[in-house]
PDB file of C-alpha atoms and ligand atoms in Angstrom:
ATOM      1  CA  UNK A 588      -6.805  56.280   3.910  1.00 47.00           C
ATOM      2  CA  UNK A 589      -5.463  55.036   7.265  1.00 51.00           C
ATOM      3  CA  UNK A 590      -6.814  51.747   8.569  1.00 55.00           C
ATOM      4  CA  UNK A 591      -9.361  51.815  11.355  1.00 61.00           C
ATOM      5  CA  UNK A 592      -7.657  51.668  14.747  1.00 64.00           C
ATOM      6  CA  UNK A 593      -7.634  48.144  16.099  1.00 84.00           C
ATOM      7  CA  UNK A 594      -5.490  45.976  18.336  1.00 85.00           C
ATOM      8  CA  UNK A 595      -3.868  44.057  15.499  1.00 89.00           C
ATOM      9  CA  UNK A 596      -2.846  47.211  13.712  1.00 90.00           C
ATOM     10  CA  UNK A 597      -1.534  48.706  16.943  1.00 92.00           C
ATOM     11  CA  UNK A 598       0.618  45.613  17.500  1.00 92.00           C
ATOM     12  CA  UNK A 599       1.904  45.692  13.919  1.00 94.00           C
ATOM     13  CA  UNK A 600       2.891  49.329  14.334  1.00 94.00           C
ATOM     14  CA  UNK A 601       4.656  48.529  17.619  1.00 96.00           C
ATOM     15  CA  UNK A 602       6.614  45.731  15.853  1.00 96.00           C
ATOM     16  CA  UNK A 603       7.434  48.017  12.924  1.00 97.00           C
ATOM     17  CA  UNK A 604       8.908  50.612  15.290  1.00 97.00           C
ATOM     18  CA  UNK A 605      10.820  47.917  17.175  1.00 97.00           C
ATOM     19  CA  UNK A 606      12.331  46.458  13.989  1.00 98.00           C
ATOM     20  CA  UNK A 607      13.541  49.876  12.914  1.00 98.00           C
ATOM     21  CA  UNK A 608      14.749  51.323  16.195  1.00 98.00           C
ATOM     22  CA  UNK A 609      15.555  48.551  18.691  1.00 98.00           C
ATOM     23  CA  UNK A 610      18.597  46.491  17.795  1.00 95.00           C
ATOM     24  CA  UNK A 611      18.467  42.782  18.675  1.00 95.00           C
ATOM     25  CA  UNK A 612      20.348  42.416  21.942  1.00 97.00           C
ATOM     26  CA  UNK A 613      21.456  39.121  23.485  1.00 97.00           C
ATOM     27  CA  UNK A 614      21.583  40.257  27.101  1.00 97.00           C
ATOM     28  CA  UNK A 615      18.074  41.722  26.932  1.00 98.00           C
ATOM     29  CA  UNK A 616      16.726  38.607  25.186  1.00 98.00           C
ATOM     30  CA  UNK A 617      18.378  36.362  27.796  1.00 98.00           C
ATOM     31  CA  UNK A 618      17.124  38.653  30.552  1.00 98.00           C
ATOM     32  CA  UNK A 619      13.526  37.847  29.556  1.00 98.00           C
ATOM     33  CA  UNK A 620      14.092  34.129  28.974  1.00 98.00           C
ATOM     34  CA  UNK A 621      15.853  33.701  32.346  1.00 98.00           C
ATOM     35  CA  UNK A 622      13.088  35.688  34.056  1.00 98.00           C
ATOM     36  CA  UNK A 623      10.466  33.432  32.450  1.00 98.00           C
ATOM     37  CA  UNK A 624      12.447  30.289  33.377  1.00 98.00           C
ATOM     38  CA  UNK A 625      12.581  31.484  37.004  1.00 98.00           C
ATOM     39  CA  UNK A 626       8.796  31.895  36.994  1.00 98.00           C
ATOM     40  CA  UNK A 627       8.716  35.699  37.034  1.00 98.00           C
ATOM     41  CA  UNK A 628       5.591  37.241  35.474  1.00 98.00           C
ATOM     42  CA  UNK A 629       6.120  38.787  32.005  1.00 98.00           C
ATOM     43  CA  UNK A 630       5.174  42.291  33.131  1.00 98.00           C
ATOM     44  CA  UNK A 631       8.388  44.055  32.101  1.00 98.00           C
ATOM     45  CA  UNK A 632       8.166  47.127  29.891  1.00 98.00           C
ATOM     46  CA  UNK A 633       8.222  46.500  26.128  1.00 97.00           C
ATOM     47  CA  UNK A 634      11.383  46.887  24.009  1.00 98.00           C
ATOM     48  CA  UNK A 635      10.059  50.154  22.568  1.00 98.00           C
ATOM     49  CA  UNK A 636       9.260  51.526  26.010  1.00 98.00           C
ATOM     50  CA  UNK A 637      12.762  50.491  27.080  1.00 98.00           C
ATOM     51  CA  UNK A 638      14.230  52.498  24.205  1.00 98.00           C
ATOM     52  CA  UNK A 639      12.012  55.430  25.216  1.00 98.00           C
ATOM     53  CA  UNK A 640      13.238  55.326  28.842  1.00 98.00           C
ATOM     54  CA  UNK A 641      16.813  55.085  27.591  1.00 98.00           C
ATOM     55  CA  UNK A 642      16.357  58.143  25.359  1.00 98.00           C
ATOM     56  CA  UNK A 643      14.673  60.184  28.099  1.00 99.00           C
ATOM     57  CA  UNK A 644      17.487  59.311  30.521  1.00 99.00           C
ATOM     58  CA  UNK A 645      20.101  60.353  27.956  1.00 98.00           C
ATOM     59  CA  UNK A 646      18.262  63.546  26.993  1.00 98.00           C
ATOM     60  CA  UNK A 647      18.077  64.546  30.649  1.00 98.00           C
ATOM     61  CA  UNK A 648      21.779  63.646  31.055  1.00 98.00           C
ATOM     62  CA  UNK A 649      20.854  61.620  34.114  1.00 99.00           C
ATOM     63  CA  UNK A 650      23.762  60.585  36.335  1.00 98.00           C
ATOM     64  CA  UNK A 651      21.634  59.348  39.230  1.00 99.00           C
ATOM     65  CA  UNK A 652      18.548  57.238  38.561  1.00 99.00           C
ATOM     66  CA  UNK A 653      16.044  55.729  41.015  1.00 99.00           C
ATOM     67  CA  UNK A 654      13.718  52.892  39.975  1.00 99.00           C
ATOM     68  CA  UNK A 655      10.851  51.494  42.047  1.00 99.00           C
ATOM     69  CA  UNK A 656       9.988  47.932  40.918  1.00 99.00           C
ATOM     70  CA  UNK A 657      12.939  45.904  39.550  1.00 99.00           C
ATOM     71  CA  UNK A 658      11.403  42.537  38.555  1.00 98.00           C
ATOM     72  CA  UNK A 659      14.173  40.798  36.527  1.00 98.00           C
ATOM     73  CA  UNK A 660      16.037  44.011  35.754  1.00 98.00           C
ATOM     74  CA  UNK A 661      14.809  44.518  32.188  1.00 98.00           C
ATOM     75  CA  UNK A 662      13.901  48.215  32.511  1.00 99.00           C
ATOM     76  CA  UNK A 663      16.880  48.566  34.883  1.00 99.00           C
ATOM     77  CA  UNK A 664      19.213  47.480  32.087  1.00 98.00           C
ATOM     78  CA  UNK A 665      17.772  50.003  29.623  1.00 98.00           C
ATOM     79  CA  UNK A 666      18.092  52.820  32.166  1.00 99.00           C
ATOM     80  CA  UNK A 667      21.566  51.816  33.382  1.00 98.00           C
ATOM     81  CA  UNK A 668      22.849  51.798  29.795  1.00 98.00           C
ATOM     82  CA  UNK A 669      21.912  55.456  29.500  1.00 98.00           C
ATOM     83  CA  UNK A 670      24.195  56.366  32.412  1.00 98.00           C
ATOM     84  CA  UNK A 671      27.716  57.735  32.012  1.00 98.00           C
ATOM     85  CA  UNK A 672      30.525  55.523  33.380  1.00 96.00           C
ATOM     86  CA  UNK A 673      30.418  57.287  36.769  1.00 97.00           C
ATOM     87  CA  UNK A 674      26.590  57.188  36.946  1.00 98.00           C
ATOM     88  CA  UNK A 675      24.525  55.308  39.514  1.00 98.00           C
ATOM     89  CA  UNK A 676      21.132  53.609  39.566  1.00 99.00           C
ATOM     90  CA  UNK A 677      19.316  52.468  42.696  1.00 99.00           C
ATOM     91  CA  UNK A 678      16.426  50.045  42.150  1.00 99.00           C
ATOM     92  CA  UNK A 679      13.894  48.975  44.800  1.00 99.00           C
ATOM     93  CA  UNK A 680      12.293  45.511  44.857  1.00 99.00           C
ATOM     94  CA  UNK A 681      10.082  43.738  47.387  1.00 99.00           C
ATOM     95  CA  UNK A 682      10.648  40.170  46.226  1.00 98.00           C
ATOM     96  CA  UNK A 683      14.015  38.509  47.033  1.00 98.00           C
ATOM     97  CA  UNK A 684      13.633  36.009  44.188  1.00 98.00           C
ATOM     98  CA  UNK A 685      13.017  38.787  41.655  1.00 98.00           C
ATOM     99  CA  UNK A 686      16.065  40.658  42.946  1.00 98.00           C
ATOM    100  CA  UNK A 687      18.230  37.537  42.588  1.00 98.00           C
ATOM    101  CA  UNK A 688      17.218  37.111  38.932  1.00 98.00           C
ATOM    102  CA  UNK A 689      17.816  40.822  38.357  1.00 98.00           C
ATOM    103  CA  UNK A 690      21.301  40.693  39.896  1.00 98.00           C
ATOM    104  CA  UNK A 691      22.310  37.884  37.571  1.00 98.00           C
ATOM    105  CA  UNK A 692      20.832  39.685  34.544  1.00 98.00           C
ATOM    106  CA  UNK A 693      22.507  43.002  35.412  1.00 98.00           C
ATOM    107  CA  UNK A 694      25.847  41.204  35.790  1.00 98.00           C
ATOM    108  CA  UNK A 695      25.501  39.662  32.354  1.00 98.00           C
ATOM    109  CA  UNK A 696      24.502  43.004  30.820  1.00 98.00           C
ATOM    110  CA  UNK A 697      27.706  44.526  32.231  1.00 98.00           C
ATOM    111  CA  UNK A 698      25.957  47.237  34.272  1.00 98.00           C
ATOM    112  CA  UNK A 699      26.101  45.684  37.758  1.00 98.00           C
ATOM    113  CA  UNK A 700      28.853  48.107  38.853  1.00 98.00           C
ATOM    114  CA  UNK A 701      26.450  51.016  38.365  1.00 98.00           C
ATOM    115  CA  UNK A 702      23.384  49.421  40.005  1.00 98.00           C
ATOM    116  CA  UNK A 703      22.405  48.975  43.662  1.00 98.00           C
ATOM    117  CA  UNK A 704      19.361  46.760  44.366  1.00 98.00           C
ATOM    118  CA  UNK A 705      17.586  47.455  47.669  1.00 98.00           C
ATOM    119  CA  UNK A 706      15.228  44.698  48.820  1.00 98.00           C
ATOM    120  CA  UNK A 707      12.138  45.617  50.846  1.00 98.00           C
ATOM    121  CA  UNK A 708       8.816  47.418  50.602  1.00 98.00           C
ATOM    122  CA  UNK A 709       9.192  50.384  48.294  1.00 98.00           C
ATOM    123  CA  UNK A 710       7.856  52.876  50.826  1.00 98.00           C
ATOM    124  CA  UNK A 711      10.258  51.604  53.509  1.00 98.00           C
ATOM    125  CA  UNK A 712      13.243  51.758  51.156  1.00 98.00           C
ATOM    126  CA  UNK A 713      12.337  55.302  50.077  1.00 98.00           C
ATOM    127  CA  UNK A 714      12.083  56.313  53.733  1.00 98.00           C
ATOM    128  CA  UNK A 715      15.525  54.777  54.313  1.00 98.00           C
ATOM    129  CA  UNK A 716      16.957  56.763  51.384  1.00 98.00           C
ATOM    130  CA  UNK A 717      15.442  59.946  52.860  1.00 98.00           C
ATOM    131  CA  UNK A 718      16.854  59.077  56.302  1.00 98.00           C
ATOM    132  CA  UNK A 719      20.357  58.610  54.915  1.00 98.00           C
ATOM    133  CA  UNK A 720      20.124  62.000  53.123  1.00 97.00           C
ATOM    134  CA  UNK A 721      20.582  60.472  49.706  1.00 98.00           C
ATOM    135  CA  UNK A 722      21.500  63.217  47.200  1.00 98.00           C
ATOM    136  CA  UNK A 723      18.733  64.082  44.702  1.00 98.00           C
ATOM    137  CA  UNK A 724      18.075  61.867  41.687  1.00 98.00           C
ATOM    138  CA  UNK A 725      17.997  63.180  38.110  1.00 98.00           C
ATOM    139  CA  UNK A 726      15.399  60.644  36.962  1.00 99.00           C
ATOM    140  CA  UNK A 727      12.921  58.510  38.921  1.00 99.00           C
ATOM    141  CA  UNK A 728      10.956  55.630  37.327  1.00 99.00           C
ATOM    142  CA  UNK A 729       7.935  54.329  39.249  1.00 99.00           C
ATOM    143  CA  UNK A 730       6.804  50.811  38.221  1.00 99.00           C
ATOM    144  CA  UNK A 731       5.973  48.770  41.359  1.00 99.00           C
ATOM    145  CA  UNK A 732       2.557  48.130  43.008  1.00 98.00           C
ATOM    146  CA  UNK A 733       0.080  50.600  41.530  1.00 98.00           C
ATOM    147  CA  UNK A 734      -1.961  51.312  44.717  1.00 98.00           C
ATOM    148  CA  UNK A 735       1.191  52.853  46.254  1.00 98.00           C
ATOM    149  CA  UNK A 736       1.959  55.182  43.322  1.00 99.00           C
ATOM    150  CA  UNK A 737       0.861  58.392  45.091  1.00 98.00           C
ATOM    151  CA  UNK A 738       2.935  57.482  48.153  1.00 98.00           C
ATOM    152  CA  UNK A 739       5.895  56.828  45.849  1.00 99.00           C
ATOM    153  CA  UNK A 740       5.341  60.188  44.177  1.00 98.00           C
ATOM    154  CA  UNK A 741       5.334  62.084  47.470  1.00 98.00           C
ATOM    155  CA  UNK A 742       8.628  60.498  48.499  1.00 98.00           C
ATOM    156  CA  UNK A 743      10.096  60.813  45.001  1.00 98.00           C
ATOM    157  CA  UNK A 744       9.500  64.560  45.165  1.00 98.00           C
ATOM    158  CA  UNK A 745      11.555  64.733  48.361  1.00 98.00           C
ATOM    159  CA  UNK A 746      14.389  62.880  46.581  1.00 98.00           C
ATOM    160  CA  UNK A 747      14.221  65.253  43.593  1.00 98.00           C
ATOM    161  CA  UNK A 748      15.579  68.655  42.581  1.00 98.00           C
ATOM    162  CA  UNK A 749      14.290  71.247  40.131  1.00 98.00           C
ATOM    163  CA  UNK A 750      14.602  69.557  36.732  1.00 98.00           C
ATOM    164  CA  UNK A 751      14.267  65.972  37.941  1.00 98.00           C
ATOM    165  CA  UNK A 752      12.230  63.799  35.562  1.00 98.00           C
ATOM    166  CA  UNK A 753       9.648  61.517  37.180  1.00 99.00           C
ATOM    167  CA  UNK A 754       8.159  58.704  35.055  1.00 99.00           C
ATOM    168  CA  UNK A 755       5.452  56.168  35.943  1.00 99.00           C
ATOM    169  CA  UNK A 756       4.452  53.058  33.988  1.00 98.00           C
ATOM    170  CA  UNK A 757       0.961  51.596  33.564  1.00 98.00           C
ATOM    171  CA  UNK A 758      -1.076  54.723  34.162  1.00 98.00           C
ATOM    172  CA  UNK A 759      -3.727  54.052  31.452  1.00 97.00           C
ATOM    173  CA  UNK A 760      -4.487  50.328  31.960  1.00 96.00           C
ATOM    174  CA  UNK A 761      -6.404  49.916  28.728  1.00 94.00           C
ATOM    175  CA  UNK A 762      -8.499  52.944  29.630  1.00 96.00           C
ATOM    176  CA  UNK A 763      -9.738  51.596  32.957  1.00 96.00           C
ATOM    177  CA  UNK A 764      -8.343  54.713  34.681  1.00 98.00           C
ATOM    178  CA  UNK A 765     -11.010  56.785  32.894  1.00 97.00           C
ATOM    179  CA  UNK A 766     -13.754  55.279  35.058  1.00 96.00           C
ATOM    180  CA  UNK A 767     -14.566  57.482  38.056  1.00 95.00           C
ATOM    181  CA  UNK A 768     -14.515  54.418  40.329  1.00 94.00           C
ATOM    182  CA  UNK A 769     -12.291  51.777  38.693  1.00 95.00           C
ATOM    183  CA  UNK A 770     -13.157  48.306  40.032  1.00 95.00           C
ATOM    184  CA  UNK A 771      -9.543  47.178  40.440  1.00 97.00           C
ATOM    185  CA  UNK A 772      -7.182  48.657  43.007  1.00 98.00           C
ATOM    186  CA  UNK A 773      -4.361  49.052  40.464  1.00 98.00           C
ATOM    187  CA  UNK A 774      -6.472  51.240  38.174  1.00 98.00           C
ATOM    188  CA  UNK A 775      -7.688  53.261  41.166  1.00 98.00           C
ATOM    189  CA  UNK A 776      -4.051  53.779  42.156  1.00 98.00           C
ATOM    190  CA  UNK A 777      -3.020  54.802  38.645  1.00 98.00           C
ATOM    191  CA  UNK A 778      -5.990  57.181  38.335  1.00 98.00           C
ATOM    192  CA  UNK A 779      -5.131  58.801  41.668  1.00 98.00           C
ATOM    193  CA  UNK A 780      -1.538  59.143  40.477  1.00 98.00           C
ATOM    194  CA  UNK A 781      -2.588  60.853  37.231  1.00 98.00           C
ATOM    195  CA  UNK A 782      -4.780  63.285  39.149  1.00 98.00           C
ATOM    196  CA  UNK A 783      -1.957  63.970  41.618  1.00 98.00           C
ATOM    197  CA  UNK A 784       0.628  64.807  38.934  1.00 98.00           C
ATOM    198  CA  UNK A 785      -1.915  66.847  36.937  1.00 98.00           C
ATOM    199  CA  UNK A 786      -2.706  69.036  39.943  1.00 98.00           C
ATOM    200  CA  UNK A 787       0.729  69.210  41.589  1.00 98.00           C
ATOM    201  CA  UNK A 788       2.160  72.744  41.813  1.00 97.00           C
ATOM    202  CA  UNK A 789       5.747  71.488  41.461  1.00 98.00           C
ATOM    203  CA  UNK A 790       5.159  69.333  38.366  1.00 98.00           C
ATOM    204  CA  UNK A 791       4.548  69.756  34.651  1.00 98.00           C
ATOM    205  CA  UNK A 792       3.293  66.479  33.219  1.00 98.00           C
ATOM    206  CA  UNK A 793       1.727  64.488  30.418  1.00 98.00           C
ATOM    207  CA  UNK A 794       0.725  60.867  29.906  1.00 98.00           C
ATOM    208  CA  UNK A 795       1.965  59.222  26.723  1.00 98.00           C
ATOM    209  CA  UNK A 796      -0.127  56.270  25.465  1.00 96.00           C
ATOM    210  CA  UNK A 797       1.992  53.109  25.120  1.00 96.00           C
ATOM    211  CA  UNK A 798       1.060  50.179  22.896  1.00 91.00           C
ATOM    212  CA  UNK A 799       1.430  46.712  24.398  1.00 84.00           C
ATOM    213  CA  UNK A 800      -1.078  43.826  24.381  1.00 81.00           C
ATOM    214  CA  UNK A 801      -3.532  46.504  25.374  1.00 87.00           C
ATOM    215  CA  UNK A 802      -3.187  50.228  25.468  1.00 92.00           C
ATOM    216  CA  UNK A 803      -1.317  51.518  28.498  1.00 96.00           C
ATOM    217  CA  UNK A 804       0.551  54.698  29.318  1.00 98.00           C
ATOM    218  CA  UNK A 805       3.738  56.242  30.651  1.00 98.00           C
ATOM    219  CA  UNK A 806       3.503  59.484  32.596  1.00 99.00           C
ATOM    220  CA  UNK A 807       6.268  62.036  32.130  1.00 98.00           C
ATOM    221  CA  UNK A 808       6.746  64.803  34.705  1.00 98.00           C
ATOM    222  CA  UNK A 809       9.393  67.401  35.333  1.00 98.00           C
ATOM    223  CA  UNK A 810       9.913  68.994  38.737  1.00 98.00           C
ATOM    224  CA  UNK A 811       9.654  72.731  38.189  1.00 97.00           C
ATOM    225  CA  UNK A 812      10.093  74.394  41.555  1.00 82.00           C
ATOM    226  CA  UNK A 813      11.677  73.938  44.935  1.00 71.00           C
ATOM    227  CA  UNK A 814       9.616  72.745  47.895  1.00 65.00           C
TER     228      UNK A 814
HETATM  229  N1  SAH B2363      10.292  47.664  36.036  1.00 93.64           N
HETATM  230  C1  SAH B2363      10.206  46.256  35.663  1.00 93.64           C
HETATM  231  C2  SAH B2363       8.837  45.663  35.980  1.00 93.64           C
HETATM  232  C3  SAH B2363       8.419  45.804  37.407  1.00 93.64           C
HETATM  233  S1  SAH B2363       7.038  44.764  37.763  1.00 93.64           S
HETATM  234  C4  SAH B2363      10.482  46.129  34.161  1.00 93.64           C
HETATM  235  O1  SAH B2363       9.795  46.820  33.404  1.00 93.64           O
HETATM  236  O2  SAH B2363      11.337  45.336  33.757  1.00 93.64           O
HETATM  237  C5  SAH B2363       6.689  45.293  39.379  1.00 93.64           C
HETATM  238  C6  SAH B2363       7.699  44.840  40.435  1.00 93.64           C
HETATM  239  O3  SAH B2363       7.360  45.544  41.636  1.00 93.64           O
HETATM  240  C7  SAH B2363       7.624  43.349  40.765  1.00 93.64           C
HETATM  241  O4  SAH B2363       8.899  42.774  40.681  1.00 93.64           O
HETATM  242  C8  SAH B2363       7.112  43.308  42.198  1.00 93.64           C
HETATM  243  O5  SAH B2363       7.688  42.283  42.975  1.00 93.64           O
HETATM  244  C9  SAH B2363       7.563  44.668  42.713  1.00 93.64           C
HETATM  245  N2  SAH B2363       6.766  45.140  43.855  1.00 93.64           N
HETATM  246  C10 SAH B2363       5.459  44.874  44.141  1.00 93.64           C
HETATM  247  N3  SAH B2363       5.095  45.482  45.278  1.00 93.64           N
HETATM  248  C11 SAH B2363       6.192  46.140  45.727  1.00 93.64           C
HETATM  249  C12 SAH B2363       6.456  46.944  46.870  1.00 93.64           C
HETATM  250  N4  SAH B2363       5.521  47.191  47.783  1.00 93.64           N
HETATM  251  N5  SAH B2363       7.692  47.456  47.014  1.00 93.64           N
HETATM  252  C13 SAH B2363       8.658  47.226  46.085  1.00 93.64           C
HETATM  253  N6  SAH B2363       8.458  46.477  44.995  1.00 93.64           N
HETATM  254  C14 SAH B2363       7.256  45.932  44.830  1.00 93.64           C
HETATM  255  C1  DHB B2364       1.655  44.670  36.045  1.00 93.64           C
HETATM  256  C2  DHB B2364       2.697  45.469  36.492  1.00 93.64           C
HETATM  257  C3  DHB B2364       3.436  46.190  35.588  1.00 93.64           C
HETATM  258  O1  DHB B2364       4.447  47.001  35.997  1.00 93.64           O
HETATM  259  C4  DHB B2364       3.167  46.132  34.232  1.00 93.64           C
HETATM  260  O2  DHB B2364       3.923  46.871  33.385  1.00 93.64           O
HETATM  261  C5  DHB B2364       2.131  45.338  33.776  1.00 93.64           C
HETATM  262  C6  DHB B2364       1.383  44.599  34.689  1.00 93.64           C
HETATM  263  C7  DHB B2364       0.852  43.884  37.010  1.00 93.64           C
HETATM  264  O3  DHB B2364       1.138  43.968  38.198  1.00 93.64           O
HETATM  265  O4  DHB B2364      -0.041  43.184  36.562  1.00 93.64           O
HETATM  266 MG1   MG B2365       5.038  48.342  34.428  1.00 93.64          MG
END
């Protein structure tokens, strides 16, 4: 008989998976301790979600990755490690201090040569990438301010090709997205995002529940057709 679902059990299962499948890694451990020491909030993806992003990037043979929301470069490191030697990752971050911590962490992880950090509002940076006719990305990971997720999606689609994978973190928010009128702007943004990817004619999508302190989710979409 399985145990009843509860938070403690969910956390134990998450730890069990991590012990089996995520090797201890000094640069990732130091990434998080330096981020904490610099006062960054501990809102990075979990080790298991990092491994998941890494696997998805490898499975899609991504050579060009775009990330929106760098923080201290924890998810950036996981994604950059999935790139081939001639691959490239561009990551967008609003906060100069976060970007500085990330730069240091990416250097230490040995992936700085593959990563470009662009500082500014995500929407502005995406517009700049569109203006400079940036070639399409193979994988796009959305993880910045949740109220802007639909705007990020619309621009991401213009930086994509058929087959591009688009991922977004925090789209379940412990179930708050199920309310028709979530009280917090982040859950409203995530709910609008889920509805947008579910209905979009160029996307096939699913949301995968993700265990962390609470239950959250990662959306997975593939771009199926041309504009
Ligand atoms: N992807 C990271 C976590 C990102 S946290 C990881 O898992 O390791 C969200 C980040 O988005 C924060 O660093 C925050 O400063 C940044 N952010 C918030 N609003 C933004 C905006 N308008 N444009 C770009 N980045 C933004
Ligand atoms: C927040 C942002 C995140 O990207 C996350 O994974 C968890 C929390 C936040 O802004 O609170
Ligand atoms: Mg997140």
